CSV table of C-alpha atoms and ligand atoms in Angstrom, one decimal:
chain,number,residue,atom,x,y,z
X,9,UNK,CA,197.9,204.0,104.5
X,10,UNK,CA,194.5,205.7,104.1
X,11,UNK,CA,192.2,204.9,101.6
X,12,UNK,CA,191.1,207.2,98.6
X,13,UNK,CA,187.9,209.0,98.8
X,14,UNK,CA,185.9,209.3,95.7
X,15,UNK,CA,184.5,213.0,94.8
X,16,UNK,CA,181.2,213.5,92.8
X,17,UNK,CA,181.0,216.9,91.3
X,18,UNK,CA,177.6,218.1,91.5
X,19,UNK,CA,177.9,221.5,89.9
X,20,UNK,CA,176.1,220.5,86.9
X,21,UNK,CA,172.9,219.0,88.7
X,22,UNK,CA,172.4,219.8,92.4
X,23,UNK,CA,174.8,222.9,92.5
X,24,UNK,CA,173.0,224.6,89.6
X,25,UNK,CA,169.7,223.4,91.0
X,26,UNK,CA,170.2,224.8,94.3
X,27,UNK,CA,171.7,227.9,93.5
X,28,UNK,CA,170.3,229.1,90.0
X,29,UNK,CA,166.8,227.5,90.0
X,30,UNK,CA,168.3,224.9,87.4
X,31,UNK,CA,168.6,227.5,84.8
X,32,UNK,CA,172.2,226.6,83.7
X,33,UNK,CA,172.2,226.1,79.8
X,34,UNK,CA,174.2,223.3,78.1
X,35,UNK,CA,175.9,226.1,75.9
X,36,UNK,CA,177.3,227.5,79.3
X,37,UNK,CA,178.6,224.0,80.2
X,38,UNK,CA,180.2,222.8,77.1
X,39,UNK,CA,183.1,225.2,77.0
X,40,UNK,CA,184.3,223.6,80.4
X,41,UNK,CA,183.5,220.1,79.9
X,42,UNK,CA,186.7,218.8,78.7
X,43,UNK,CA,188.4,220.5,81.8
X,44,UNK,CA,185.8,219.1,84.1
X,45,UNK,CA,186.5,215.6,82.3
X,46,UNK,CA,190.3,215.7,83.0
X,47,UNK,CA,189.9,216.4,86.9
X,48,UNK,CA,189.5,212.7,88.0
X,49,UNK,CA,186.2,212.8,89.7
X,50,UNK,CA,184.6,209.5,90.7
X,51,UNK,CA,181.5,210.8,88.9
X,52,UNK,CA,179.8,214.0,87.7
X,53,UNK,CA,176.2,214.4,88.5
X,54,UNK,CA,174.5,215.9,85.5
X,55,UNK,CA,171.1,214.8,85.3
X,56,UNK,CA,167.7,214.6,87.2
X,57,UNK,CA,164.0,215.4,87.8
X,58,UNK,CA,164.5,219.1,88.0
X,59,UNK,CA,167.0,219.3,85.1
X,60,UNK,CA,164.5,217.2,82.9
X,61,UNK,CA,161.6,219.7,84.0
X,62,UNK,CA,163.8,222.9,83.5
X,63,UNK,CA,164.9,221.9,80.0
X,64,UNK,CA,161.3,221.4,78.9
X,65,UNK,CA,159.8,224.3,80.6
X,66,UNK,CA,162.3,226.9,80.6
X,67,UNK,CA,165.3,226.2,78.6
X,68,UNK,CA,164.0,224.8,75.4
X,69,UNK,CA,166.4,222.1,75.3
X,70,UNK,CA,165.5,218.4,74.7
X,71,UNK,CA,167.0,216.9,77.8
X,72,UNK,CA,168.0,213.6,76.2
X,73,UNK,CA,170.3,215.7,73.6
X,74,UNK,CA,171.7,217.3,76.5
X,75,UNK,CA,172.6,214.4,78.1
X,76,UNK,CA,174.3,213.0,74.8
X,77,UNK,CA,176.4,216.2,74.4
X,78,UNK,CA,177.5,216.1,78.1
X,79,UNK,CA,178.5,212.4,77.7
X,80,UNK,CA,180.3,213.2,74.4
X,81,UNK,CA,182.1,216.1,75.9
X,82,UNK,CA,183.2,214.3,79.0
X,83,UNK,CA,183.9,210.6,77.7
X,84,UNK,CA,186.2,209.8,80.7
X,85,UNK,CA,184.1,210.4,83.6
X,86,UNK,CA,181.1,208.6,84.8
X,87,UNK,CA,177.9,210.4,84.3
X,88,UNK,CA,175.3,210.2,87.3
X,89,UNK,CA,171.8,210.7,87.5
X,90,UNK,CA,169.1,211.2,90.6
X,91,UNK,CA,166.2,209.1,89.8
X,92,UNK,CA,163.1,209.1,91.9
X,93,UNK,CA,162.4,205.7,91.7
X,94,UNK,CA,158.7,204.9,90.4
X,95,UNK,CA,158.2,208.4,90.0
X,96,UNK,CA,161.4,208.3,87.6
X,97,UNK,CA,161.8,212.4,86.9
X,98,UNK,CA,158.4,213.3,87.7
X,99,UNK,CA,156.0,213.3,90.6
X,100,UNK,CA,153.4,210.6,90.3
X,101,UNK,CA,153.9,206.7,89.9
X,102,UNK,CA,154.6,205.1,86.5
X,103,UNK,CA,154.1,201.5,85.4
X,104,UNK,CA,157.0,199.1,85.6
X,105,UNK,CA,156.9,198.9,81.9
X,106,UNK,CA,157.4,202.8,81.5
X,107,UNK,CA,160.2,202.7,84.1
X,108,UNK,CA,162.2,199.9,82.3
X,109,UNK,CA,162.0,201.7,79.2
X,110,UNK,CA,163.2,205.0,81.0
X,111,UNK,CA,166.0,203.2,82.4
X,112,UNK,CA,166.7,201.7,79.2
X,113,UNK,CA,167.0,204.9,77.2
X,114,UNK,CA,168.8,206.5,80.1
X,115,UNK,CA,171.8,204.0,79.7
X,116,UNK,CA,171.6,204.0,76.1
X,117,UNK,CA,171.9,208.0,76.2
X,118,UNK,CA,174.8,208.1,78.8
X,119,UNK,CA,174.0,207.7,82.1
X,120,UNK,CA,176.7,205.2,84.2
X,121,UNK,CA,175.4,205.6,87.8
X,122,UNK,CA,171.9,205.9,89.0
X,123,UNK,CA,171.1,207.4,92.6
X,124,UNK,CA,167.7,205.8,92.9
X,125,UNK,CA,165.5,207.3,96.1
X,126,UNK,CA,162.0,207.2,97.2
X,127,UNK,CA,160.7,210.2,99.2
X,128,UNK,CA,159.2,208.0,101.6
X,129,UNK,CA,162.2,205.5,102.0
X,130,UNK,CA,159.6,202.9,101.0
X,131,UNK,CA,161.9,200.5,99.2
X,132,UNK,CA,159.3,198.7,97.1
X,133,UNK,CA,159.3,202.0,95.1
X,134,UNK,CA,162.9,201.8,94.0
X,135,UNK,CA,162.9,198.0,93.6
X,136,UNK,CA,162.0,197.7,90.0
X,137,UNK,CA,164.4,200.6,88.9
X,138,UNK,CA,167.3,198.9,90.9
X,139,UNK,CA,166.6,195.7,89.1
X,140,UNK,CA,166.4,197.3,85.4
X,141,UNK,CA,169.7,199.5,86.0
X,142,UNK,CA,171.2,196.1,87.1
X,143,UNK,CA,170.1,194.6,84.0
X,144,UNK,CA,171.6,197.1,81.7
X,145,UNK,CA,174.8,196.6,83.2
X,146,UNK,CA,175.1,200.2,85.2
X,147,UNK,CA,175.7,201.0,88.8
X,148,UNK,CA,172.6,201.2,91.1
X,149,UNK,CA,173.0,203.5,94.0
X,150,UNK,CA,170.2,202.7,96.8
X,151,UNK,CA,169.4,205.9,99.0
X,152,UNK,CA,168.3,206.8,102.2
X,153,UNK,CA,166.6,209.8,102.3
X,154,UNK,CA,167.8,211.6,105.6
X,155,UNK,CA,165.4,213.3,107.9
X,156,UNK,CA,165.0,213.6,112.0
X,157,UNK,CA,162.0,212.4,113.8
X,158,UNK,CA,161.1,210.0,116.7
X,159,UNK,CA,160.4,207.4,114.2
X,160,UNK,CA,163.8,207.5,112.3
X,161,UNK,CA,166.3,205.9,114.6
X,162,UNK,CA,169.7,204.7,114.1
X,163,UNK,CA,168.3,201.0,113.9
X,164,UNK,CA,165.8,201.9,111.6
X,165,UNK,CA,168.6,203.7,109.1
X,166,UNK,CA,170.7,200.5,109.7
X,167,UNK,CA,167.9,198.2,108.5
X,168,UNK,CA,166.9,200.1,105.4
X,169,UNK,CA,170.7,200.1,104.4
X,170,UNK,CA,170.8,196.2,104.9
X,171,UNK,CA,167.7,196.0,102.8
X,172,UNK,CA,169.3,198.1,100.0
X,173,UNK,CA,172.5,195.9,100.2
X,174,UNK,CA,170.2,192.7,99.8
X,175,UNK,CA,168.5,194.5,96.8
X,176,UNK,CA,171.9,193.9,95.3
X,177,UNK,CA,172.7,197.8,94.9
X,178,UNK,CA,176.2,198.6,94.0
X,179,UNK,CA,176.5,201.5,96.8
X,180,UNK,CA,174.5,203.2,99.4
X,181,UNK,CA,173.7,206.9,99.5
X,182,UNK,CA,172.9,209.0,102.6
X,183,UNK,CA,170.7,211.6,101.1
X,184,UNK,CA,170.7,214.7,103.4
X,185,UNK,CA,168.7,217.1,101.3
X,186,UNK,CA,168.2,219.6,104.0
X,187,UNK,CA,171.4,220.0,105.5
X,188,UNK,CA,170.3,218.7,108.9
X,189,UNK,CA,172.8,215.7,109.4
X,190,UNK,CA,175.3,216.9,112.3
X,191,UNK,CA,178.8,216.2,112.4
X,192,UNK,CA,178.3,214.0,115.3
X,193,UNK,CA,175.1,212.2,114.0
X,194,UNK,CA,177.0,211.5,110.7
X,195,UNK,CA,179.7,209.9,112.6
X,196,UNK,CA,177.6,207.7,114.7
X,197,UNK,CA,175.5,206.8,111.2
X,198,UNK,CA,178.3,206.3,109.2
X,199,UNK,CA,180.1,204.0,111.7
X,200,UNK,CA,177.0,201.8,112.4
X,201,UNK,CA,176.3,201.4,108.6
X,202,UNK,CA,179.8,200.7,108.1
X,203,UNK,CA,179.7,197.7,110.7
X,204,UNK,CA,176.3,196.7,108.9
X,205,UNK,CA,176.9,196.8,105.2
X,206,UNK,CA,180.0,196.1,102.9
X,207,UNK,CA,179.1,198.1,99.8
X,208,UNK,CA,180.5,201.6,99.5
X,209,UNK,CA,179.0,204.6,101.2
X,210,UNK,CA,178.4,207.9,99.7
X,211,UNK,CA,177.4,211.0,101.4
X,212,UNK,CA,175.1,213.8,100.0
X,213,UNK,CA,174.7,216.7,102.2
X,214,UNK,CA,173.8,220.5,101.8
X,215,UNK,CA,175.7,223.6,103.3
X,216,UNK,CA,172.1,225.1,104.3
X,217,UNK,CA,172.8,225.1,108.1
X,218,UNK,CA,176.5,225.7,107.9
X,219,UNK,CA,177.5,222.1,109.1
X,220,UNK,CA,178.4,220.6,105.7
X,221,UNK,CA,182.4,220.9,105.8
X,222,UNK,CA,182.3,219.4,109.3
X,223,UNK,CA,180.0,216.6,108.6
X,224,UNK,CA,181.8,215.4,105.5
X,225,UNK,CA,184.8,215.4,107.5
X,226,UNK,CA,183.3,213.5,110.5
X,227,UNK,CA,181.7,211.1,107.8
X,228,UNK,CA,185.3,210.5,106.3
X,229,UNK,CA,186.7,209.9,109.5
X,230,UNK,CA,183.9,207.3,110.1
X,231,UNK,CA,184.9,205.4,106.9
X,232,UNK,CA,182.4,207.2,104.2
X,233,UNK,CA,183.8,206.4,100.7
X,234,UNK,CA,182.6,209.2,98.3
X,235,UNK,CA,181.3,212.6,99.2
X,236,UNK,CA,179.5,215.1,97.1
X,237,UNK,CA,180.7,218.7,96.3
X,238,UNK,CA,180.7,221.7,94.2
X,239,UNK,CA,183.1,223.8,92.3
X,240,UNK,CA,183.8,226.7,94.9
X,241,UNK,CA,182.3,229.5,92.8
X,242,UNK,CA,179.2,227.3,92.7
X,243,UNK,CA,179.0,226.2,96.3
X,244,UNK,CA,177.5,226.9,99.7
X,245,UNK,CA,174.4,228.7,100.5
X,246,UNK,CA,171.6,226.2,99.6
X,247,UNK,CA,174.3,224.1,97.7
X,248,UNK,CA,176.9,222.1,98.9
X,249,UNK,CA,180.7,222.2,100.5
X,250,UNK,CA,183.2,223.7,97.7
X,251,UNK,CA,185.3,220.9,96.0
X,252,UNK,CA,188.4,222.8,96.7
X,253,UNK,CA,187.4,223.3,100.5
X,254,UNK,CA,187.0,219.7,101.1
X,255,UNK,CA,190.3,218.6,98.9
X,256,UNK,CA,192.1,220.9,101.1
X,257,UNK,CA,191.0,219.7,104.3
X,258,UNK,CA,191.4,216.2,103.1
X,259,UNK,CA,195.3,216.7,102.1
X,260,UNK,CA,195.7,218.0,105.6
X,261,UNK,CA,194.4,215.1,106.9
X,262,UNK,CA,196.8,213.1,104.7
X,263,UNK,CA,193.8,211.6,102.6
X,264,UNK,CA,194.6,210.7,99.3
X,265,UNK,CA,192.2,212.0,96.7
X,266,UNK,CA,194.1,212.3,93.5
X,267,UNK,CA,192.8,215.5,92.4
X,268,UNK,CA,195.0,218.5,91.6
X,269,UNK,CA,193.7,221.7,93.4
X,270,UNK,CA,195.4,224.0,91.1
X,271,UNK,CA,193.3,222.5,88.1
X,272,UNK,CA,190.2,223.4,89.9
X,273,UNK,CA,191.0,226.9,90.0
X,274,UNK,CA,190.4,227.4,86.1
X,275,UNK,CA,187.2,225.7,86.5
X,276,UNK,CA,186.3,227.8,89.5
X,277,UNK,CA,186.9,230.9,87.5
X,278,UNK,CA,185.0,229.8,84.6
X,279,UNK,CA,181.9,229.1,86.6
X,280,UNK,CA,182.2,232.5,88.6
X,281,UNK,CA,181.6,234.5,85.2
X,282,UNK,CA,179.0,232.1,83.9
X,283,UNK,CA,176.9,232.7,87.2
X,284,UNK,CA,176.9,236.4,86.8
X,285,UNK,CA,174.6,235.8,83.8
X,286,UNK,CA,172.2,234.1,86.1
X,287,UNK,CA,171.8,236.7,88.7
X,288,UNK,CA,168.1,236.8,88.4
X,289,UNK,CA,167.5,233.2,89.5
X,290,UNK,CA,169.7,233.3,92.7
X,291,UNK,CA,167.9,232.9,95.8
X,292,UNK,CA,167.8,235.5,98.6
X,293,UNK,CA,169.2,233.5,101.2
X,294,UNK,CA,172.6,234.9,102.4
X,295,UNK,CA,174.8,233.2,104.8
X,296,UNK,CA,173.1,230.2,106.6
X,297,UNK,CA,169.6,229.3,107.2
X,298,UNK,CA,168.9,227.3,110.5
X,299,UNK,CA,165.1,226.9,109.9
X,300,UNK,CA,164.9,223.4,109.4
X,301,UNK,CA,167.1,222.7,112.4
X,302,UNK,CA,165.0,224.9,114.8
X,303,UNK,CA,161.5,224.5,112.9
X,304,UNK,CA,161.9,221.4,111.0
X,305,UNK,CA,160.8,223.1,108.0
X,306,UNK,CA,163.1,223.4,104.9
X,307,UNK,CA,163.9,227.1,104.0
X,308,UNK,CA,162.9,226.8,100.4
X,309,UNK,CA,159.5,225.6,101.8
X,310,UNK,CA,159.1,228.5,104.3
X,311,UNK,CA,160.0,231.1,101.3
X,312,UNK,CA,157.2,229.6,99.2
X,313,UNK,CA,154.8,229.9,102.1
X,314,UNK,CA,155.6,233.5,102.8
X,315,UNK,CA,154.8,234.1,99.3
X,316,UNK,CA,151.6,232.3,99.4
X,317,UNK,CA,150.6,233.9,102.3
X,318,UNK,CA,151.4,237.4,101.1
X,319,UNK,CA,149.0,236.5,98.3
X,320,UNK,CA,146.3,235.9,100.7
X,321,UNK,CA,147.1,239.1,102.6
X,322,UNK,CA,147.7,236.8,105.8
X,323,UNK,CA,151.4,237.3,106.4
X,324,UNK,CA,150.7,237.3,110.0
X,325,UNK,CA,149.9,233.4,110.1
X,326,UNK,CA,153.3,232.4,109.2
X,327,UNK,CA,154.4,231.5,112.5
X,328,UNK,CA,150.8,229.2,112.9
X,329,UNK,CA,151.4,227.8,109.6
X,330,UNK,CA,155.1,226.8,110.4
X,331,UNK,CA,153.8,224.9,113.8
X,332,UNK,CA,151.2,223.1,111.8
X,333,UNK,CA,153.3,221.6,109.2
X,334,UNK,CA,155.2,219.9,112.1
X,335,UNK,CA,151.6,218.6,113.4
X,336,UNK,CA,150.5,217.6,110.0
X,337,UNK,CA,153.8,215.8,109.3
X,338,UNK,CA,153.5,214.0,112.9
X,339,UNK,CA,149.8,212.9,111.6
X,340,UNK,CA,151.2,211.4,108.7
X,341,UNK,CA,153.6,209.4,110.5
X,342,UNK,CA,156.7,211.8,110.1
X,343,UNK,CA,157.0,211.6,106.3
X,344,UNK,CA,160.3,213.1,105.1
X,345,UNK,CA,159.8,216.7,104.0
X,346,UNK,CA,160.9,216.2,100.4
X,347,UNK,CA,159.2,216.6,96.8
X,348,UNK,CA,156.4,215.4,96.7
X,349,UNK,CA,155.4,215.1,100.5
X,350,UNK,CA,156.8,218.9,101.3
X,351,UNK,CA,154.4,220.6,98.8
X,352,UNK,CA,151.5,218.2,99.7
X,353,UNK,CA,152.1,219.1,103.7
X,354,UNK,CA,152.7,222.8,103.3
X,355,UNK,CA,149.5,222.9,101.4
X,356,UNK,CA,147.5,221.1,104.1
X,357,UNK,CA,149.1,223.0,106.9
X,358,UNK,CA,148.1,226.5,105.2
X,359,UNK,CA,144.4,225.1,104.7
X,360,UNK,CA,144.4,223.9,108.2
X,361,UNK,CA,145.1,227.5,109.7
X,362,UNK,CA,143.1,229.3,107.0
X,363,UNK,CA,139.6,226.8,107.4
X,364,UNK,CA,139.2,224.3,110.1
X,365,UNK,CA,141.6,221.5,111.0
X,366,UNK,CA,141.4,219.1,108.1
X,367,UNK,CA,137.9,220.5,107.1
X,368,UNK,CA,139.1,219.9,103.4
X,369,UNK,CA,141.8,217.6,102.4
X,370,UNK,CA,143.4,217.7,99.1
X,371,UNK,CA,143.4,214.6,96.4
X,372,UNK,CA,147.1,214.6,97.2
X,373,UNK,CA,147.2,214.3,100.9
X,374,UNK,CA,144.1,211.8,100.8
X,375,UNK,CA,146.6,209.5,98.5
X,376,UNK,CA,149.4,210.1,100.9
X,377,UNK,CA,147.3,208.7,103.7
X,378,UNK,CA,145.8,206.2,102.0
X,379,UNK,CA,149.2,204.6,100.8
X,380,UNK,CA,149.1,205.6,97.0
X,381,UNK,CA,152.6,207.1,97.5
X,382,UNK,CA,153.8,204.0,99.5
X,383,UNK,CA,154.1,203.3,103.1
X,384,UNK,CA,154.3,206.2,105.5
X,385,UNK,CA,157.3,205.8,108.2
X,386,UNK,CA,155.3,206.0,111.4
X,387,UNK,CA,151.5,205.6,112.3
X,388,UNK,CA,149.0,207.8,110.7
X,389,UNK,CA,146.5,209.7,112.8
X,390,UNK,CA,143.4,207.4,112.8
X,391,UNK,CA,140.8,210.4,112.3
X,392,UNK,CA,142.9,211.3,109.1
X,393,UNK,CA,142.6,207.6,107.7
X,394,UNK,CA,138.7,207.9,108.5
X,395,UNK,CA,138.4,211.1,106.8
X,396,UNK,CA,140.4,209.8,103.9
X,397,UNK,CA,138.5,206.6,103.3
X,398,UNK,CA,135.3,208.4,102.9
X,399,UNK,CA,136.0,208.6,99.3
X,400,UNK,CA,138.6,206.1,98.3
X,401,UNK,CA,140.0,202.7,99.9
X,402,UNK,CA,143.3,202.3,101.5
X,403,UNK,CA,145.7,200.1,100.1
X,404,UNK,CA,148.8,198.2,101.4
X,405,UNK,CA,150.4,196.8,98.2
X,406,UNK,CA,153.0,198.5,96.0
X,407,UNK,CA,151.3,201.6,94.4
X,408,UNK,CA,152.8,200.8,91.0
X,409,UNK,CA,151.0,197.4,91.0
X,410,UNK,CA,147.8,199.0,90.4
X,411,UNK,CA,149.2,200.8,86.9
X,412,UNK,CA,149.0,199.1,83.7
X,413,UNK,CA,150.2,202.1,81.3
X,414,UNK,CA,151.7,200.8,77.9
X,415,UNK,CA,154.5,202.3,76.4
X,416,UNK,CA,153.5,201.5,73.3
X,417,UNK,CA,150.1,203.3,73.4
X,418,UNK,CA,151.7,206.5,74.2
X,419,UNK,CA,154.1,205.9,71.2
X,420,UNK,CA,151.2,205.5,68.9
X,421,UNK,CA,149.5,208.6,70.3
X,422,UNK,CA,152.9,210.5,69.7
X,423,UNK,CA,153.3,209.2,66.2
X,424,UNK,CA,149.9,210.7,65.2
X,425,UNK,CA,150.8,214.0,66.9
X,426,UNK,CA,154.0,214.2,65.1
X,427,UNK,CA,152.1,213.7,61.8
X,428,UNK,CA,149.9,216.6,62.6
X,429,UNK,CA,152.9,218.5,63.5
X,430,UNK,CA,154.5,217.6,60.3
X,431,UNK,CA,157.6,216.1,62.0
X,432,UNK,CA,158.8,213.4,59.9
X,433,UNK,CA,162.3,212.5,61.9
X,434,UNK,CA,161.3,210.3,64.2
X,435,UNK,CA,164.8,208.9,65.1
X,436,UNK,CA,164.6,209.5,68.5
X,437,UNK,CA,161.1,208.8,69.0
X,438,UNK,CA,161.3,206.5,71.9
X,439,UNK,CA,163.1,209.4,74.0
X,440,UNK,CA,160.3,211.5,72.8
X,441,UNK,CA,157.5,209.5,74.0
X,442,UNK,CA,159.1,209.4,77.5
X,443,UNK,CA,159.4,213.3,77.6
X,444,UNK,CA,155.7,213.3,76.4
X,445,UNK,CA,154.8,211.0,79.3
X,446,UNK,CA,156.8,212.8,81.9
X,447,UNK,CA,155.9,216.5,81.2
X,448,UNK,CA,152.6,216.1,78.8
X,449,UNK,CA,152.2,219.9,78.5
X,450,UNK,CA,154.8,222.0,76.9
X,451,UNK,CA,157.1,219.2,75.2
X,452,UNK,CA,155.8,219.6,71.5
X,453,UNK,CA,158.4,222.6,71.1
X,454,UNK,CA,161.1,220.4,71.9
X,455,UNK,CA,160.2,217.6,69.5
X,456,UNK,CA,159.8,220.4,66.8
X,457,UNK,CA,163.0,221.7,67.7
X,458,UNK,CA,165.1,218.4,67.4
X,459,UNK,CA,163.2,217.7,64.2
X,460,UNK,CA,164.3,220.9,62.4
T,21,CO,CO1,170.7,217.6,96.7
């Protein structure tokens, strides 16, 4: 008797984010929502930082209204979001009070499962979010952001997982955002975690390097409890293994998944047609991309760099910048290359090659070096610390301990603002205040729209 494996469908968040630059509109989801709700997924990932941002900046949708409508259209299935710990759905740290308010409102509007991570794996940055999710009676999933480096050993991952369990998380996620978790290492890692902790383990991996189907299967063999997949017509590439493929592979192994493959065909057909509308947002990658395994740099970061270098008329420097990224990452204690560290490191590497090495340091890199994003995984180059401390002091406490922003102050500001815009309907004012805090520029059209 084999155990059941849960399937989280990610097409509405990460699938759409990885393949269509997060441009999928609510109007293209709603017609298929009731079908998705019938499938029997353990959860549907539908909300997160990129969705929040894209709703406000590009789609002219109120992200909260989108969430409410998704929840209404899929009442049976648990809605899941990706939360950047103390950064919420933004790029900087927010005060505990604002984190609490955000989680309270995310719960009230429909989120059931919160996958919470910190880019540096500094668990002090997820602790408050975990506590607040638990306080609101919802599922808190603690996350390890997977990376490969000399300081990220199996023992290190196991210790992080134990701390996450001790934090009272309901489950653990291995988040392999670049698709670099190999099948063999996945087997080793999941086996070690299974011996060390008792909460369910979820695997989130990407198809980028072409290993995801095998990696998922080896993780299942080692006892993983849940995998993330995306409907076939919106899968692979920078995205994820196809839901149907994984189901087929599991059925062959006599693993019970409780989902009918035929049911998924209609959904896949639907998204195949929808995808055609978004062709202008498709990335240029075809097949697989091994850059991350060979150069230790994510493909998305490379294409950005290429564009930047082209702008400077210095395309020939790409190779040098790529090796410099590795050096800068090493000097910063092997920080995982995820948002926001990937952008900060990419920019510094570029500056190091175009100018003198570390001649100029960006505000962000100074903050990263001095602990304002959290504790870095390994040792930081002393010369870099010396240079960074010329203007600012190093900190060792939790970054958010320095923040005292009060929600009420923002709320009063927004009330004034709405008065000026002659918006009288303030029924969603608390949600609007959060949108305003997280995306200060460009959110006013959202308030006007929802008030009309
Ligand atoms: Co992902």
